[in-house]
Short mmCIF file of C-alpha atoms in Angstrom, two decimals:
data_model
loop_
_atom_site.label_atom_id
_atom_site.label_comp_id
_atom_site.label_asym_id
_atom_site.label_seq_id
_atom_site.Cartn_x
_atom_site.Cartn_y
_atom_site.Cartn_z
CA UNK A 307 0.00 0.00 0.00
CA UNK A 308 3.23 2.74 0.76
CA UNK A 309 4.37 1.90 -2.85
CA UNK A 310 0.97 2.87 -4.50
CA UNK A 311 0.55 5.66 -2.23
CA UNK A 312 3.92 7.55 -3.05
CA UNK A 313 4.16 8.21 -5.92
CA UNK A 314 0.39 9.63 -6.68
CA UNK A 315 1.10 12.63 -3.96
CA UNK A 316 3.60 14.01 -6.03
CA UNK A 317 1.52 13.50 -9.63
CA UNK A 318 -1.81 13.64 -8.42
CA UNK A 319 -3.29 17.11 -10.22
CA UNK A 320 -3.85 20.12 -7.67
CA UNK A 321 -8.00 20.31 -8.38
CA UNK A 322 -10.53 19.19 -6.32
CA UNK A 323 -11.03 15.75 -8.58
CA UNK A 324 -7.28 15.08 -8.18
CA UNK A 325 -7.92 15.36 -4.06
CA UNK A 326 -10.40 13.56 -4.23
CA UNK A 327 -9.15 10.58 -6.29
CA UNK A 328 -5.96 10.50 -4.46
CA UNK A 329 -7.19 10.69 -0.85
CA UNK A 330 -10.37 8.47 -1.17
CA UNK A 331 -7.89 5.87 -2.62
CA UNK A 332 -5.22 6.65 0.26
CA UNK A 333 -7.58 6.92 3.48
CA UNK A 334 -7.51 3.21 5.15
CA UNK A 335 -3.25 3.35 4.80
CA UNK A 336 -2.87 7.28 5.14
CA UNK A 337 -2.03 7.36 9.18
CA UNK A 338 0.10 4.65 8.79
CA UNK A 339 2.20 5.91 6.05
CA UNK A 340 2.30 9.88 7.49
CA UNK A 341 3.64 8.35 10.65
CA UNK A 342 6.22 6.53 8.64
CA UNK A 343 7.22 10.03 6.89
CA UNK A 344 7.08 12.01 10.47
CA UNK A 345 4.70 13.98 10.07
CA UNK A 346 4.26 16.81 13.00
CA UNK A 347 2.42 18.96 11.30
CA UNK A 348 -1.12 18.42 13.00
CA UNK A 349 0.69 18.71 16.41
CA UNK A 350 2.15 21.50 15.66
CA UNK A 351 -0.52 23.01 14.89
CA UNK A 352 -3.05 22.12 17.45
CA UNK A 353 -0.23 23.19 20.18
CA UNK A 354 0.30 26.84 18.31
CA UNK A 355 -3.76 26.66 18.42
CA UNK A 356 -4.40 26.06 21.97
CA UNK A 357 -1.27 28.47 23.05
CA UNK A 358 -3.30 31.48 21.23
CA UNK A 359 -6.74 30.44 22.53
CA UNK A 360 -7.58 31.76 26.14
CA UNK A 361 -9.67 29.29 26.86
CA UNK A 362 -9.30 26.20 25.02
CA UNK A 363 -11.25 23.35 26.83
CA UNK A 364 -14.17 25.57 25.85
CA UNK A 365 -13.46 26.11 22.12
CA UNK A 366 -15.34 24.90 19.01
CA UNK A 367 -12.60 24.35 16.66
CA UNK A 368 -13.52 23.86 13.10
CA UNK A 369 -10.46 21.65 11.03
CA UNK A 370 -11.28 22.42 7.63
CA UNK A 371 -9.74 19.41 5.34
CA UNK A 372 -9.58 16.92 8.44
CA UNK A 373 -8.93 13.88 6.52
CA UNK A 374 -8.37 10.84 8.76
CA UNK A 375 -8.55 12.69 11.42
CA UNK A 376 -5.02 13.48 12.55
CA UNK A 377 -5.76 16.66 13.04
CA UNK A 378 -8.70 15.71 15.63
CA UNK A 379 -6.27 13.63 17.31
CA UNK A 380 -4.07 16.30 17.95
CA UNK A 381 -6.41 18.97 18.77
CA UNK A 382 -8.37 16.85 21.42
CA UNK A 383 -5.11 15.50 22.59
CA UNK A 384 -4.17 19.19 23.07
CA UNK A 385 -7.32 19.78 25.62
CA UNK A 386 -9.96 20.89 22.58
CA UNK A 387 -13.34 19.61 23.59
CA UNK A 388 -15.58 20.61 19.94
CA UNK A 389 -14.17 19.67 16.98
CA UNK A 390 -15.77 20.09 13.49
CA UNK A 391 -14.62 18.42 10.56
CA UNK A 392 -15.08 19.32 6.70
CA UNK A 393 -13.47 17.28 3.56
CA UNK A 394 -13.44 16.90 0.19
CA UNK A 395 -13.17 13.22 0.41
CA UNK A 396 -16.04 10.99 1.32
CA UNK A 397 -14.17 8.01 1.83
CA UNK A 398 -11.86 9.63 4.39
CA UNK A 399 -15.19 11.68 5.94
CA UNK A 400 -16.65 7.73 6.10
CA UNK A 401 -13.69 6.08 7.13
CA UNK A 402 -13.51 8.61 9.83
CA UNK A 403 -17.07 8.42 10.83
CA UNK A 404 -16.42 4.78 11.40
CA UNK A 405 -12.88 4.29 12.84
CA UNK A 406 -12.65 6.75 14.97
CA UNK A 407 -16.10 8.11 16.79
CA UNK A 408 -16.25 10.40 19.37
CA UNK A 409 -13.31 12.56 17.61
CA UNK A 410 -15.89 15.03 15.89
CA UNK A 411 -18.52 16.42 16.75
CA UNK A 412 -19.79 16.76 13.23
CA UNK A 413 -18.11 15.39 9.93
CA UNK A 414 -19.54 17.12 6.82
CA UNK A 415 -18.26 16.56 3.04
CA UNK A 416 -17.38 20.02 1.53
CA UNK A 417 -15.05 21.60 -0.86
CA UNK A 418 -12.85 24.84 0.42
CA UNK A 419 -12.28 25.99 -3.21
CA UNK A 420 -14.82 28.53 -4.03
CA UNK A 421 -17.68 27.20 -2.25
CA UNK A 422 -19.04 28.74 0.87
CA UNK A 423 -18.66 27.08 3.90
CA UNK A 424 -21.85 25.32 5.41
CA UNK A 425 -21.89 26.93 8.29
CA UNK A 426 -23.13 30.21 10.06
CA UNK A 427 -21.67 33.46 10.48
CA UNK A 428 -19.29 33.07 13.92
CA UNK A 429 -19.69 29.00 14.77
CA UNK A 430 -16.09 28.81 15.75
CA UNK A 431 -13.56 29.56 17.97
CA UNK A 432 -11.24 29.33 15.78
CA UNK A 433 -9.80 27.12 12.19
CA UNK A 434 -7.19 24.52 11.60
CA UNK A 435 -6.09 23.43 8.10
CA UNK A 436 -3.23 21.14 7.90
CA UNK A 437 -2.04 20.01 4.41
CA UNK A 438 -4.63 21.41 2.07
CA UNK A 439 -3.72 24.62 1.09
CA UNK A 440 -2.03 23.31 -2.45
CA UNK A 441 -5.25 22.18 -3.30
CA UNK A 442 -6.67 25.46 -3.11
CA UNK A 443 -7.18 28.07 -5.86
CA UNK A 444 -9.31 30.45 -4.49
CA UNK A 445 -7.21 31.96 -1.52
CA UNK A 446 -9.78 35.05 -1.43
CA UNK A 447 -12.89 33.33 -0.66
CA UNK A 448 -11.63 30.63 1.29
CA UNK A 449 -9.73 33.26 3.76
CA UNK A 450 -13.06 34.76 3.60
CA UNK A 451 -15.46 32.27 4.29
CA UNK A 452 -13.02 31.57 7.57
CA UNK A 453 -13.52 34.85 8.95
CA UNK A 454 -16.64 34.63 8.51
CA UNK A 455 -17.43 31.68 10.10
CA UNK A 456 -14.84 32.39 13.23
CA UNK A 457 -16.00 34.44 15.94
CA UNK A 458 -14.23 38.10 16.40
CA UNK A 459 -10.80 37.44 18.25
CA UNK A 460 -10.56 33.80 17.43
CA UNK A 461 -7.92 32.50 15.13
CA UNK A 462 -7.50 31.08 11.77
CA UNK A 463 -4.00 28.40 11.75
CA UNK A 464 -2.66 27.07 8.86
CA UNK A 465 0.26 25.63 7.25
CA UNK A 466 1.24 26.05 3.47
CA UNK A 467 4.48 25.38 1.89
CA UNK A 468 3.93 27.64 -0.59
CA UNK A 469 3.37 30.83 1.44
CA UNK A 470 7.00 32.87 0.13
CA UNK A 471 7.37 29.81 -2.09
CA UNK A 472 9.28 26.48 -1.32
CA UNK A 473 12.93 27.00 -1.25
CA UNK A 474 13.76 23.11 -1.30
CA UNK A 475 11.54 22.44 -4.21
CA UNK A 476 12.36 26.34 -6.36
CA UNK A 477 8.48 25.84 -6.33
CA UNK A 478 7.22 29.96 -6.85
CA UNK A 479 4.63 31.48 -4.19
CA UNK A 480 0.85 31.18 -5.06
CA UNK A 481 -1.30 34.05 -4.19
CA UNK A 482 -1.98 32.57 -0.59
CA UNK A 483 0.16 35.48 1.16
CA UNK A 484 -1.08 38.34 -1.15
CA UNK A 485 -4.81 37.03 -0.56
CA UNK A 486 -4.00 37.46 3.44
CA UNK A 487 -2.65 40.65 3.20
CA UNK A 488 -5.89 42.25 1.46
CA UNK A 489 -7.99 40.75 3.96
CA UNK A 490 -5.67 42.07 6.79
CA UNK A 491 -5.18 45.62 5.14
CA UNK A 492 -9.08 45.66 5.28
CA UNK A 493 -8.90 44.96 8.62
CA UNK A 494 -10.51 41.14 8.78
CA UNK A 495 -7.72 39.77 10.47
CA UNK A 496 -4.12 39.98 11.62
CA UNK A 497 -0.78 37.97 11.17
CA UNK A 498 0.16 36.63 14.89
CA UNK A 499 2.00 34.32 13.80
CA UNK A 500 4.44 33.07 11.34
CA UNK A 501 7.14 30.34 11.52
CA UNK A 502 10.65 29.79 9.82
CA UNK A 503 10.44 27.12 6.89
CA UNK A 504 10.11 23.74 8.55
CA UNK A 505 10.14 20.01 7.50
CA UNK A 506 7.06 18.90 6.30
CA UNK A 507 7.49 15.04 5.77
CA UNK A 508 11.14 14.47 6.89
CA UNK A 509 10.91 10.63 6.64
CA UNK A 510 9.22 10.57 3.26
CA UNK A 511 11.69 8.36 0.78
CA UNK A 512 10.51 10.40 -2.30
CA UNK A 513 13.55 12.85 -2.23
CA UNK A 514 11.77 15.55 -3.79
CA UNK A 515 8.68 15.26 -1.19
CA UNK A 516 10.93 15.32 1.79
CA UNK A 517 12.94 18.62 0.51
CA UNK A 518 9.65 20.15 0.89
CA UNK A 519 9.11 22.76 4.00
CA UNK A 520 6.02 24.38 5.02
CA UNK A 521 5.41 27.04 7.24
CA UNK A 522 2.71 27.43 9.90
CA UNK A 523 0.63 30.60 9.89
CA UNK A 524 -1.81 32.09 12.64
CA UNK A 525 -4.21 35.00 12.01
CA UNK A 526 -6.35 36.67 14.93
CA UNK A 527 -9.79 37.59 13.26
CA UNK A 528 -10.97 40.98 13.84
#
């Protein structure tokens, strides 16, 4: 299953059909091979998440793109009590459903490029998107649609390699930073956070995937 799984991450188109083949077809092997590669990043994030929040036990945490559910994991490991989950991939939205209850509160299929979020106007205490972000097209709305749906003062965190671009790869940046800085010159949000470059799969045996570095952003909505 790691030898079929490889190689499509690296080939597998960045649209919404090419997510959705690829991760429907990865989901029952996906933990198992991102633990292979080290991957940190839903830790990290859920522990940059819960520092910012004042009151974290309390929060209802949307993780837009959950996937298997790492990201759950980490953010109920981390003291998070409410976590929603949204993904463009049924069979990982199923698979979750059924192999690991009691994660998420809710588990909804939805697409985060272009389309507007199923939810109301301030449901959350804040946003976590691990992973997705080269998927995504439509940095404008999406930003958007998560300020819209956070509550003033919560906070929006997100990795994205391709934020200033990815240094290992020469891979150029992609509108994500210029789309954050409209919202935050209109005063949506606000940077609070941005990290150095850091590994993204460090164990991955695909050269070119493990040169790859991400960075982990954190916005305070307005």
């Amino acid at each position: 299953a790691f030898g079929v799984a490889m190689p499509a991450l690296g080939s597998t188109p960045k649209t919404k059909e090419g997510a959705v083949q690829l991760y429907d077809n990865w989901a029952p092997t996906y933990d198992q091979v991102l633990t292979s590669w080290r991957y940190e990043a839903p830790d990290q994030t859920a522990a940059l998440l819960t520092r910012l929040l004042s009151s974290p036990l309390d929060a209802h945490i949307l993780d837009a793109g959950c996937g298997t559910g790492l990201s759950g994991e980490a953010l109920c490991a981390a003291g998070v009590s409410k976590v929603t989950g949204t993904d463009v991939s049924p069979a990982s939205i199923d698979l979750l459903a059924s192999v690991k209850p009691g994660v998420y509160s809710e588990l909804i299929v939805a697409d985060l490029d272009g389309e507007p979020l199923p939810f109301a106007t301030d449901s959350f205490d804040g946003v976590t998107c691990v992973g997705v972000l080269s998927y995504i097209t439509h940095f404008d709305h999406l930003f958007a649609e998560w300020i819209r749906v956070t509550r003033p003062n919560g906070y929006v965190v997100f990795t994205h390699r391709l934020w200033d671009g990815d240094a290992g790869t020469d891979s150029a940046a992609d509108g994500s930073k210029a789309a954050a800085i409209a919202l935050e010159a209109r005063g949506l949000w606000k940077l609070v956070h941005e990290s150095p470059p850091s590994p993204y799969m460090p164990g991955n045996p695909d050269p070119t995937e493990r040169a790859k570095t991400i960075k982990y952003m954190a916005f305070q909505v307005a």
